Short mmCIF file of C-alpha atoms in Angstrom, two decimals:
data_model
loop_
_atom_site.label_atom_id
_atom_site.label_comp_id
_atom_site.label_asym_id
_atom_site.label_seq_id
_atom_site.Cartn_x
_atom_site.Cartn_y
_atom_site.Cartn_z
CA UNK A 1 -18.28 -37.88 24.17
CA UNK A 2 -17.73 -39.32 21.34
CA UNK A 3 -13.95 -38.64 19.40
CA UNK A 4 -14.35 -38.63 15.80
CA UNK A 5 -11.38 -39.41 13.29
CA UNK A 6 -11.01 -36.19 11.50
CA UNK A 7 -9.25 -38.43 8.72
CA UNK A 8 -12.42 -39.94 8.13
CA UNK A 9 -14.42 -36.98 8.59
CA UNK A 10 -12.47 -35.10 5.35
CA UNK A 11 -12.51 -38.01 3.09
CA UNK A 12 -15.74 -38.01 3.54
CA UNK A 13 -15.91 -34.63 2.72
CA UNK A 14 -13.84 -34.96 -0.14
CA UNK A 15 -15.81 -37.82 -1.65
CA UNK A 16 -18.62 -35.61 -1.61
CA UNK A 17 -17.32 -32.63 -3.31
CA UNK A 18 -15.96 -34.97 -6.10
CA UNK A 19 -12.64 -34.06 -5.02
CA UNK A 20 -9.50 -36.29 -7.13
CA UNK A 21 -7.49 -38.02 -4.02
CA UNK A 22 -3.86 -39.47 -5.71
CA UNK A 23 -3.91 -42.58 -5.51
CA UNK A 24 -0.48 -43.46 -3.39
CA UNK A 25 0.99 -46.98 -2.60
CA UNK A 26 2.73 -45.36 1.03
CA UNK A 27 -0.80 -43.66 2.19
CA UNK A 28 -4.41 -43.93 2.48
CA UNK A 29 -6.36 -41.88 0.39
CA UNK A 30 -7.72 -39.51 3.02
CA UNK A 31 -4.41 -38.33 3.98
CA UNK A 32 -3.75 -34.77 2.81
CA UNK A 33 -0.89 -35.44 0.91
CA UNK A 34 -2.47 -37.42 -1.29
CA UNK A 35 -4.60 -34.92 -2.28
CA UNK A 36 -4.53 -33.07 -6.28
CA UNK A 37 -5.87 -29.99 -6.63
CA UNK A 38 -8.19 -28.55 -9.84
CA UNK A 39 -7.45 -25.32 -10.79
CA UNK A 40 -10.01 -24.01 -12.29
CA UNK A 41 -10.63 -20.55 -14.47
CA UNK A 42 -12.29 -17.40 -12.55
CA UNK A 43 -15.96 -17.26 -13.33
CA UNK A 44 -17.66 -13.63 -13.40
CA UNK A 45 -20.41 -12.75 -10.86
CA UNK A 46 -23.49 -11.75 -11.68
CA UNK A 47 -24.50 -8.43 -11.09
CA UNK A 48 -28.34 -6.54 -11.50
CA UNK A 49 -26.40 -3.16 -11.30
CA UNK A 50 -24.06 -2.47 -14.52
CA UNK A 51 -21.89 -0.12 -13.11
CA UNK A 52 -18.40 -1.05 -12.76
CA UNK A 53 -17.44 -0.61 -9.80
CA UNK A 54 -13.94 -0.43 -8.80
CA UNK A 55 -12.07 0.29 -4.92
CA UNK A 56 -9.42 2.51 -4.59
CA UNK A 57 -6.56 0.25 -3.19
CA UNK A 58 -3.55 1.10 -1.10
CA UNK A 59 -0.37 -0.98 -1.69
CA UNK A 60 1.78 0.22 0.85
CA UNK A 61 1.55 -1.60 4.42
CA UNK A 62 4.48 -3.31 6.13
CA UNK A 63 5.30 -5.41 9.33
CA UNK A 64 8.38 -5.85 10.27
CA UNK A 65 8.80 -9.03 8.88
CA UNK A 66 8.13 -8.02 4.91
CA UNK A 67 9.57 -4.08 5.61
CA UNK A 68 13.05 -3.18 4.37
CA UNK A 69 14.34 -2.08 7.70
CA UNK A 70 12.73 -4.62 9.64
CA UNK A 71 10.14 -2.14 10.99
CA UNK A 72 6.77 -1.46 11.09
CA UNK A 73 5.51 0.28 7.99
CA UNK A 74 5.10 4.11 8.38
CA UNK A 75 1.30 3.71 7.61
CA UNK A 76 0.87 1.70 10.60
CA UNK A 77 2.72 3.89 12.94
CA UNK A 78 2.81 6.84 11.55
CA UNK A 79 4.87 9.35 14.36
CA UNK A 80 3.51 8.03 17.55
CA UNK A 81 2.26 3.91 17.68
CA UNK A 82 3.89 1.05 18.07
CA UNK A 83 2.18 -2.52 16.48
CA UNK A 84 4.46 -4.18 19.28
CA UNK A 85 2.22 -3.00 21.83
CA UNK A 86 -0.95 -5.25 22.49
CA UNK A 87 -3.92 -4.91 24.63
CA UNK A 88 -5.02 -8.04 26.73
CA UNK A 89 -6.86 -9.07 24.04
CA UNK A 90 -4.09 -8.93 21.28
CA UNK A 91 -5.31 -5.51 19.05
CA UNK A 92 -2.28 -4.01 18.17
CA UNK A 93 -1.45 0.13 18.69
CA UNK A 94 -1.71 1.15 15.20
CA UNK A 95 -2.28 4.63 13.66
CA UNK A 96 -6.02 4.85 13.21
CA UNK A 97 -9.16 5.11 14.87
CA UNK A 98 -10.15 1.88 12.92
CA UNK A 99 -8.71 -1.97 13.65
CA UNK A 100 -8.94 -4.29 10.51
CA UNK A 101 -10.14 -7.75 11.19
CA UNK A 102 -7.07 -9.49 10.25
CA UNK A 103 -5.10 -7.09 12.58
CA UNK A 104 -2.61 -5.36 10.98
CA UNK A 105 -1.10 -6.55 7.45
CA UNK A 106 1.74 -6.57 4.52
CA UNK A 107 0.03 -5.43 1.82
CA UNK A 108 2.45 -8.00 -0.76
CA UNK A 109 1.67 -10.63 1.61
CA UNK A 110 -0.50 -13.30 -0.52
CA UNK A 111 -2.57 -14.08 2.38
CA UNK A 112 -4.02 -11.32 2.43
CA UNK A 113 -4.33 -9.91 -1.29
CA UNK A 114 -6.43 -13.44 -1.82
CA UNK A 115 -8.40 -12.51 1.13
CA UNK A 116 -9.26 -9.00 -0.41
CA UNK A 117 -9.71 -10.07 -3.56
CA UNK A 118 -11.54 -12.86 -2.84
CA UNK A 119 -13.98 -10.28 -0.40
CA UNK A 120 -14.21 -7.53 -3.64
CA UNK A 121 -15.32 -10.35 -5.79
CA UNK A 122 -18.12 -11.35 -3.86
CA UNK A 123 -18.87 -7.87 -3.10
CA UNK A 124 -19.60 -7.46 -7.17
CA UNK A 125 -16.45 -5.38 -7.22
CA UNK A 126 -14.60 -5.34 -10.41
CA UNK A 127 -10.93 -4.23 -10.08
CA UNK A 128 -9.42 -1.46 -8.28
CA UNK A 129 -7.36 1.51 -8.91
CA UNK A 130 -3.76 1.23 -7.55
CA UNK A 131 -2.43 3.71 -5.37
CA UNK A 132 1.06 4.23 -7.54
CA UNK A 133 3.95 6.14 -6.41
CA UNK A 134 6.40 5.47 -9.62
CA UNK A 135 9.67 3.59 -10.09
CA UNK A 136 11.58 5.94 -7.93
CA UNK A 137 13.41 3.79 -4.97
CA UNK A 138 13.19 6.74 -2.76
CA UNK A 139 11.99 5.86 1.18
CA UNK A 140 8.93 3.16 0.71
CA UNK A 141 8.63 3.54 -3.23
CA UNK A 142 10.49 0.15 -3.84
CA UNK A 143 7.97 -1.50 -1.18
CA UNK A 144 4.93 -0.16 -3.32
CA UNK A 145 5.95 -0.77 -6.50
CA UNK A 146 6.71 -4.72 -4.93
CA UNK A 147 3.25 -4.46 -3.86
CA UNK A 148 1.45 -3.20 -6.85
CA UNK A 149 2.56 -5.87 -8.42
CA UNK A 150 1.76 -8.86 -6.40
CA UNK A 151 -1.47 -7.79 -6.20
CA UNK A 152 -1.71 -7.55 -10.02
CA UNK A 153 -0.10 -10.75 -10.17
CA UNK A 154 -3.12 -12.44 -8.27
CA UNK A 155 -6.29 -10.13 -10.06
CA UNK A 156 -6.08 -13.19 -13.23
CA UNK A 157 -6.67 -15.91 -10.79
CA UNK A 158 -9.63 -14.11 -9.30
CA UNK A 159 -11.08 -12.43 -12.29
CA UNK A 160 -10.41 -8.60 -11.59
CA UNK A 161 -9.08 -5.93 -13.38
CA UNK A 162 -7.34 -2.91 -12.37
CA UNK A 163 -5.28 0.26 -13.43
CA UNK A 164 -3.06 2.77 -11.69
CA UNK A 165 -3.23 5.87 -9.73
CA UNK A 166 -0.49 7.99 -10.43
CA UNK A 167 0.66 9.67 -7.60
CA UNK A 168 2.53 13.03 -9.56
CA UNK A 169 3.36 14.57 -6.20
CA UNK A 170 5.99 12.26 -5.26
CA UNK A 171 8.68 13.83 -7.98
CA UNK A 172 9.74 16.45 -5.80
CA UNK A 173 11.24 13.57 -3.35
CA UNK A 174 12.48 11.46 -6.67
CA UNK A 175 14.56 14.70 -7.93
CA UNK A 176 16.80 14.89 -4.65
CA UNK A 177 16.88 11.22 -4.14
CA UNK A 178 18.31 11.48 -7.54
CA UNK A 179 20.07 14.64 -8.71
CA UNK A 180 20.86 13.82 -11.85
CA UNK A 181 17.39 13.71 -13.00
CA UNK A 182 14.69 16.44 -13.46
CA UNK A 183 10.83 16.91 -12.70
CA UNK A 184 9.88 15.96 -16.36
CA UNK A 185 12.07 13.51 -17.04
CA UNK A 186 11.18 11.93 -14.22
CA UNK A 187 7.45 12.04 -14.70
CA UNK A 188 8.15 10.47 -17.94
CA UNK A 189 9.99 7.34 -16.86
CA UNK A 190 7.33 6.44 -14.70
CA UNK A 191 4.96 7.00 -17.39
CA UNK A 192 7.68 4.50 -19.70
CA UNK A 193 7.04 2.14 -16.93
CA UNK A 194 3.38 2.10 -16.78
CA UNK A 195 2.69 1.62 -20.39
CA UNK A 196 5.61 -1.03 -20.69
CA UNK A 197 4.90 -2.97 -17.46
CA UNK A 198 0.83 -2.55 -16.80
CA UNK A 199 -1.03 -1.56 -20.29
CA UNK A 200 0.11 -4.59 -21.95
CA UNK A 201 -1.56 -6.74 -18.98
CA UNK A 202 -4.97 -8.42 -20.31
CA UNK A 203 -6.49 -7.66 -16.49
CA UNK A 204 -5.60 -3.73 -17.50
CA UNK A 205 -8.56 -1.55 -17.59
CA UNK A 206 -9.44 0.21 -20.57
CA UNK A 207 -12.09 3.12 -21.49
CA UNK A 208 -13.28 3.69 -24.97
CA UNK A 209 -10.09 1.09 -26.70
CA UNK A 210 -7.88 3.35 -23.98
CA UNK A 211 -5.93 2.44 -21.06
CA UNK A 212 -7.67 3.89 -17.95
CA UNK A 213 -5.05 6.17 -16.18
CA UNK A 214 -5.51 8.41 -13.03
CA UNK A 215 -3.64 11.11 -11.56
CA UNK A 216 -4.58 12.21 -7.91
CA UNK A 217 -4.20 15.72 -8.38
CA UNK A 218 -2.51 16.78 -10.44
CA UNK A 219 -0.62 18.71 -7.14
CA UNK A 220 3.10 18.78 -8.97
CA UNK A 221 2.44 19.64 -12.68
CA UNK A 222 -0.04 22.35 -12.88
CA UNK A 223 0.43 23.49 -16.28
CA UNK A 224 -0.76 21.44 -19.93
CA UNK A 225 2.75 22.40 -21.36
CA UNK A 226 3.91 20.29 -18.37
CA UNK A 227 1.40 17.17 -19.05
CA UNK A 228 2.50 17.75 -23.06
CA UNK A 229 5.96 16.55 -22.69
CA UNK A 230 5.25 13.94 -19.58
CA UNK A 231 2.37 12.66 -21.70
CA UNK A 232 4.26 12.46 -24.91
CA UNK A 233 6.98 9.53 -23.56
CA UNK A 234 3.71 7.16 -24.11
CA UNK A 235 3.11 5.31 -27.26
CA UNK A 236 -0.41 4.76 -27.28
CA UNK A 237 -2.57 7.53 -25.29
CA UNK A 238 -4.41 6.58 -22.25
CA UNK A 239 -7.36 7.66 -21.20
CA UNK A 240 -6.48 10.30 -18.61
CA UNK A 241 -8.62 11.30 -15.81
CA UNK A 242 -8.11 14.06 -13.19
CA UNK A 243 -8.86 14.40 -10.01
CA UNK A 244 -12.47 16.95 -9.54
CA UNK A 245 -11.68 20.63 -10.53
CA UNK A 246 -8.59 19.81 -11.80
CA UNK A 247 -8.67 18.94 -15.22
CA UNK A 248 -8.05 22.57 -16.63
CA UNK A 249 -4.38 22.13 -15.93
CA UNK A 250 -4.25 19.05 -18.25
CA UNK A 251 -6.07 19.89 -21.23
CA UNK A 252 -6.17 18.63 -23.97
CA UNK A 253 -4.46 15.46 -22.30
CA UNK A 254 -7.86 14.76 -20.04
CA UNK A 255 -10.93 12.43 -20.94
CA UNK A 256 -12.44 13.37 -17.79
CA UNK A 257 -12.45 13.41 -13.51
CA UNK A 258 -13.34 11.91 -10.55
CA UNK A 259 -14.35 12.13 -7.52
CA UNK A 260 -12.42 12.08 -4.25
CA UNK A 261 -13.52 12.88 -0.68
CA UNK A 262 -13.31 16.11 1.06
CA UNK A 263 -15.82 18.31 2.82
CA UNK A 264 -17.69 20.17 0.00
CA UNK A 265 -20.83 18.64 -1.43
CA UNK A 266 -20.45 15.71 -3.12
CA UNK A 267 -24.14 16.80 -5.31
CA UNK A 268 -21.86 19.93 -6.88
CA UNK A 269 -18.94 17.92 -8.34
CA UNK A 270 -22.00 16.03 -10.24
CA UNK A 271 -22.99 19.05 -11.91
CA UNK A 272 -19.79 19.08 -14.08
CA UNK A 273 -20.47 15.35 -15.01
CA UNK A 274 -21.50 16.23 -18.60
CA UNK A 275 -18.40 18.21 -19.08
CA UNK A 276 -16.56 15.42 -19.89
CA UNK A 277 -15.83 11.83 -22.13
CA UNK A 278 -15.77 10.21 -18.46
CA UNK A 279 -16.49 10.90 -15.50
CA UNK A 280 -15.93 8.30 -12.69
CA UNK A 281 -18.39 8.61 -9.36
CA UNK A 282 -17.23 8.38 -5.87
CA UNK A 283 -18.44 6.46 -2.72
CA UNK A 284 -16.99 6.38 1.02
CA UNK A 285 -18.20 5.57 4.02
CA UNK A 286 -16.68 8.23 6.10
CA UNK A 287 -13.70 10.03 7.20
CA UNK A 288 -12.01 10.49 9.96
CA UNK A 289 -8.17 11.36 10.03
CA UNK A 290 -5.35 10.14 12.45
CA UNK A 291 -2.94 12.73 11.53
CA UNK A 292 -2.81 14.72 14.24
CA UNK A 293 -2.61 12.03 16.61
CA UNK A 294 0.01 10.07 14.80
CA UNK A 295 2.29 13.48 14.92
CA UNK A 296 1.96 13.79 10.87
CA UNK A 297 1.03 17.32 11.27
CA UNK A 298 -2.62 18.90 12.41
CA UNK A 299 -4.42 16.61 10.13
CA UNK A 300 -7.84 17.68 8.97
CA UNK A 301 -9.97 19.66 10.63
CA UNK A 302 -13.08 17.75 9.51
CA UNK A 303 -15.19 14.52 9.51
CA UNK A 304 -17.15 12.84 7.74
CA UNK A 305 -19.81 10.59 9.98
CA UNK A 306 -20.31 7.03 8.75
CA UNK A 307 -23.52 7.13 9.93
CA UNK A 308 -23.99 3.23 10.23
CA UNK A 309 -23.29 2.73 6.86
CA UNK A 310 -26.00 5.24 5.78
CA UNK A 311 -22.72 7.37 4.14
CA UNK A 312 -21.84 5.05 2.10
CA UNK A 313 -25.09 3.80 1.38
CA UNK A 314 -26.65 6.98 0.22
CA UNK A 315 -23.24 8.10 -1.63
CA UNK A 316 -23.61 4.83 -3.46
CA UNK A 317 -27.01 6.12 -4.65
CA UNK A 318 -26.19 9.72 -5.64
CA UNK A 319 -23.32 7.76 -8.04
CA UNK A 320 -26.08 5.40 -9.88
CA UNK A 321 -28.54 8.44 -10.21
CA UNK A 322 -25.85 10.53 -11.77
CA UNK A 323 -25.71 8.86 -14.84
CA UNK A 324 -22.44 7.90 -14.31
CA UNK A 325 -20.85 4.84 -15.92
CA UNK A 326 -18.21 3.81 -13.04
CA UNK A 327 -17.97 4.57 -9.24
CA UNK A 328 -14.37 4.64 -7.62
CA UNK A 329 -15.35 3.04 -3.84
CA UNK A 330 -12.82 5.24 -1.65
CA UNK A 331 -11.24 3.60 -0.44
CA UNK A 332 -10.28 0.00 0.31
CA UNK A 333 -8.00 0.27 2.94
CA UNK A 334 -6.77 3.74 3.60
CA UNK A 335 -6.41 3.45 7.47
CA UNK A 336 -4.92 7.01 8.22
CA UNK A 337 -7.71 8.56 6.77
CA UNK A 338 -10.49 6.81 7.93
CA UNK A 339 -11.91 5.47 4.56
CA UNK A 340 -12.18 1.88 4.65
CA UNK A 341 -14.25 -0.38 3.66
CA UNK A 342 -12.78 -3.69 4.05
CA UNK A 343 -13.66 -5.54 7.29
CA UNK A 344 -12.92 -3.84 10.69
CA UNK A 345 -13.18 -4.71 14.05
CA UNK A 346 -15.77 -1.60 14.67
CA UNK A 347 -17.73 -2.44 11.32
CA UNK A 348 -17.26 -6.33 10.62
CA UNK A 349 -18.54 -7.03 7.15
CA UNK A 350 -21.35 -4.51 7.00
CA UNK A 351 -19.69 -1.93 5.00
CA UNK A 352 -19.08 -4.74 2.08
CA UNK A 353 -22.78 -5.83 2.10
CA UNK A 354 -23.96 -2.26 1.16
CA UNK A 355 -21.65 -2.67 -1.79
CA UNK A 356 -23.16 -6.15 -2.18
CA UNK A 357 -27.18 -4.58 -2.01
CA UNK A 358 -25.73 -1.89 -4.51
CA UNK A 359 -24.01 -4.31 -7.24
CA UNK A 360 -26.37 -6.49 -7.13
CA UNK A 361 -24.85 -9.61 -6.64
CA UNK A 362 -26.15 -12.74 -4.95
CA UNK A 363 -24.47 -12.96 -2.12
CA UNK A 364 -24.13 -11.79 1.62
CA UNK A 365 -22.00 -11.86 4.32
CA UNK A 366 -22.14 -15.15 5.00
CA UNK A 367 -20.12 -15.97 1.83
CA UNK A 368 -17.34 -13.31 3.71
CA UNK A 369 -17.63 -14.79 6.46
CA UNK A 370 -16.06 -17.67 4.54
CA UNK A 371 -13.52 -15.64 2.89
CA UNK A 372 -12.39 -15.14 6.12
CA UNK A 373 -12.61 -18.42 7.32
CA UNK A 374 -10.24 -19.23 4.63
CA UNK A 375 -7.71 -16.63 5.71
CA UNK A 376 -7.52 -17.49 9.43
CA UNK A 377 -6.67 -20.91 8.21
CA UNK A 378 -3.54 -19.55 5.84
CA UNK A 379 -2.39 -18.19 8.84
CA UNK A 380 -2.66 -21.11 11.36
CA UNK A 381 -1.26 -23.57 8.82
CA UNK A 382 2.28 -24.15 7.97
CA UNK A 383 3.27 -23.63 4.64
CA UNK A 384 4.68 -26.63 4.37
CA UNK A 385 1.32 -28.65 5.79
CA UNK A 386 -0.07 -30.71 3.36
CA UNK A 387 -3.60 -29.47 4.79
CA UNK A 388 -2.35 -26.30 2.31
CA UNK A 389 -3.80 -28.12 -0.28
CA UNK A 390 -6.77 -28.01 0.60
CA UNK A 391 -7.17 -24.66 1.06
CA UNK A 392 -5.48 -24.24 -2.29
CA UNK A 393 -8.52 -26.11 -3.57
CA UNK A 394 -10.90 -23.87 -1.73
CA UNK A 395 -9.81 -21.00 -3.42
CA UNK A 396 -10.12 -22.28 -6.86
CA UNK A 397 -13.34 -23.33 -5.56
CA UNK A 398 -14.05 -19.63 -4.82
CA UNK A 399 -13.17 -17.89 -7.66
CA UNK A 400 -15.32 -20.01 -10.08
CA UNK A 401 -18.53 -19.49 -7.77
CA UNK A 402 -18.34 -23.08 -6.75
CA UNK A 403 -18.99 -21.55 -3.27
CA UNK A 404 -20.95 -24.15 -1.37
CA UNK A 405 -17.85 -26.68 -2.43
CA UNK A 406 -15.72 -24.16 -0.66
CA UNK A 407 -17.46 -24.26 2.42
CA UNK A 408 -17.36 -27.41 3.10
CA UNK A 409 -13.96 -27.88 2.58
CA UNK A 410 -12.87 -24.77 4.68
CA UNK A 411 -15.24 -26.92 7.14
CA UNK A 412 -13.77 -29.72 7.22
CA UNK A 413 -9.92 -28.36 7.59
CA UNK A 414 -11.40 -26.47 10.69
CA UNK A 415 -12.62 -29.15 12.13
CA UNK A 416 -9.38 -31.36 11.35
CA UNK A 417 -7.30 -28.63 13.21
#
């Protein structure tokens, strides 16, 4: 057999790709540390559908190393698993029927958001819709709001946009984590919070010169008195969109709805589509709860079949034929509920190239594969390798659809391992 220098083997690389190598008196120029990286601006995808198309995103995983308490989020464990127990083959107890291909994750860990990211933007995704839970500091609050806003950090680099979720049912918690506060008031600093801290952002999605805003529900303030004085601590208006059959409890405050999942008929929440300003489509793939076996209650006592994809697939399809201008792709990542889309052990990349035949993009799982190729290498690298880089270089690579340069050099670090 014959041993090749790996040394070689990436400077040859590198010399192909066009890639700047310092020039250093103490080292030759294929060692690593020698090596500058471009940064270079995100380029947009091209897509044959024009429907934006944004995934509903939750912030709020936590291992033990990035939780509070040095525990295991609760949305991995819910009552009943444990992440420290392992199988033979390493897949860790977590609470779902579904096993993401990176095994179980910190959702502020920047690993991983440039791994998702970098997967919705070859997917012809174009932001997602943040799974907010307000300024409160109240149990995992803190944790999500931390979250949030590393992810929003890295959506610039990667050419994404995004807005928030508004989670109203969390203010009964808020008010007796803090007494000295009440149900509107608080309601209204969050809403202080969002137009001061996410509006302003250039990556901030906006809907007719408005700020896109969503509430899930409503399912705390019922009433539009209510959404008159929690509405009123913003400057500018957003656009404000209700969850389906819901907007009657908002008026005049609401542009519109959107979908969500559940077990009606997802052909009857289209009929109200031309109700409304906007009206943002829905698409999952399936659902199938692990409340009841995580000990969060009975859970639900339905399913939805993925059907091989065909769920998402055909959902997908009823959204374009509506008419609709935007689909909400629920969700990302919400394991407990059985929505995911991002790669899983029982599904590998196939839900993501549906949303790739949908958008219209020109790309296909092999380009994923990548994306994960990438990842795998953050975590087998130390930080402080100069092999880091590299990979640095690879992701600037990525995000300006210089793909086949990224390949090689994710390549060539794998085989220099």
């Amino acid at each position: 057999m014959i041993k090749i220098d790996g040394s070689l083997l990436l400077a040859g690389t590198l010399w192909v790709l066009g890639v700047s190598l310092g020039s250093c008196d103490n080292g030759s120029p294929s060692e690593p540390n020698n090596f500058n990286v471009i940064s270079y601006e995100p380029v947009a995808v091209q897509k044959s559908n024009p429907m934006a198309t944004w995934a509903h995103v939750m912030p709020w995983f936590e291992t033990k190393e990035t939780s509070d308490n040095g525990q295991w989020g609760q949305h991995w464990t819910m009552g009943t698993r444990n992440p420290d127990k392992t199988t033979s083959d390493g897949i860790r107890e977590i609470a779902s029927h579904y096993y993401p291909l990176t095994g179980p994750y910190a959702s502020g860990d920047q690993d991983i958001i440039e791994y998702q990211l970098l997967l919705m933007k070859y997917s012809g995704i174009d932001g997602v819709l943040i799974d907010w839970y307000g300024v409160s500091d109240w149990n995992d609050y803190a944790s999500n709001r931390r979250n949030t806003e590393a992810i929003i950090e890295a959506l610039k680099k990667v050419g994404l946009s995004f807005a928030i979720v508004y989670e109203d049912r969390t203010i009964p918690e808020v008010i007796k984590y803090d007494n000295s506060t009440d149900r509107i008031i608080a309601a209204q600093t969050d809403m202080e919070y969002i137009e001061e801290n996410y509006f302003s952002n250039p990556q901030y999605i906006n809907i007719k010169g408005k700020p896109l805003l969503l509430v899930f529900g409503p399912e705390e303030f019922h009433s539009p008195d209510e959404w008159d004085e929690i509405l009123a601590a913003f400057k500018n208006k957003p656009c404000f969109i209700t969850l389906n059959g819901t907007s009657w409890q908002t008026v005049p405050h609401s542009s519109g709805e959107y979908i969500w999942v559940d077990n009606s008929s997802i052909d009857n929440k289209y009929g109200s589509i031309n109700k409304f300003d906007v009206f943002i489509g829905g698409a999952y793939p399936g659902f199938n709860d692990f409340y009841n076996e995580g000990g969060w209650g009975t859970g639900f006592q339905w399913s939805i079949d993925f059907n091989q994809g065909q769920t998402l697939k055909q959902n997908l399809q009823k959204a374009e034929n509506s008419g609709a201008s935007y689909v909400q792709l629920i969700t990302w990542n919400d394991y407990g509920e059985g929505t995911m889309i991002e790669p899983t052990k029982e599904f590998g990349f196939s839900l993501l190239e549906i949303v790739q035949e949908f958008t219209g993009v020109g790309y296909n799982a092999s380009h994923l594969e990548k994306v994960y190729d990438l990842y795998q290498l953050r975590k087998s690298i130390s930080r402080t390798d100069d092999k880091i880089k590299m990979l640095d270089q690879a992701f600037y690579y990525l995000v300006s659809l210089q793909h086949e340069k990224a390949n090689q050099l994710i390549d060539s670090v794998k085989n220099i391992q």
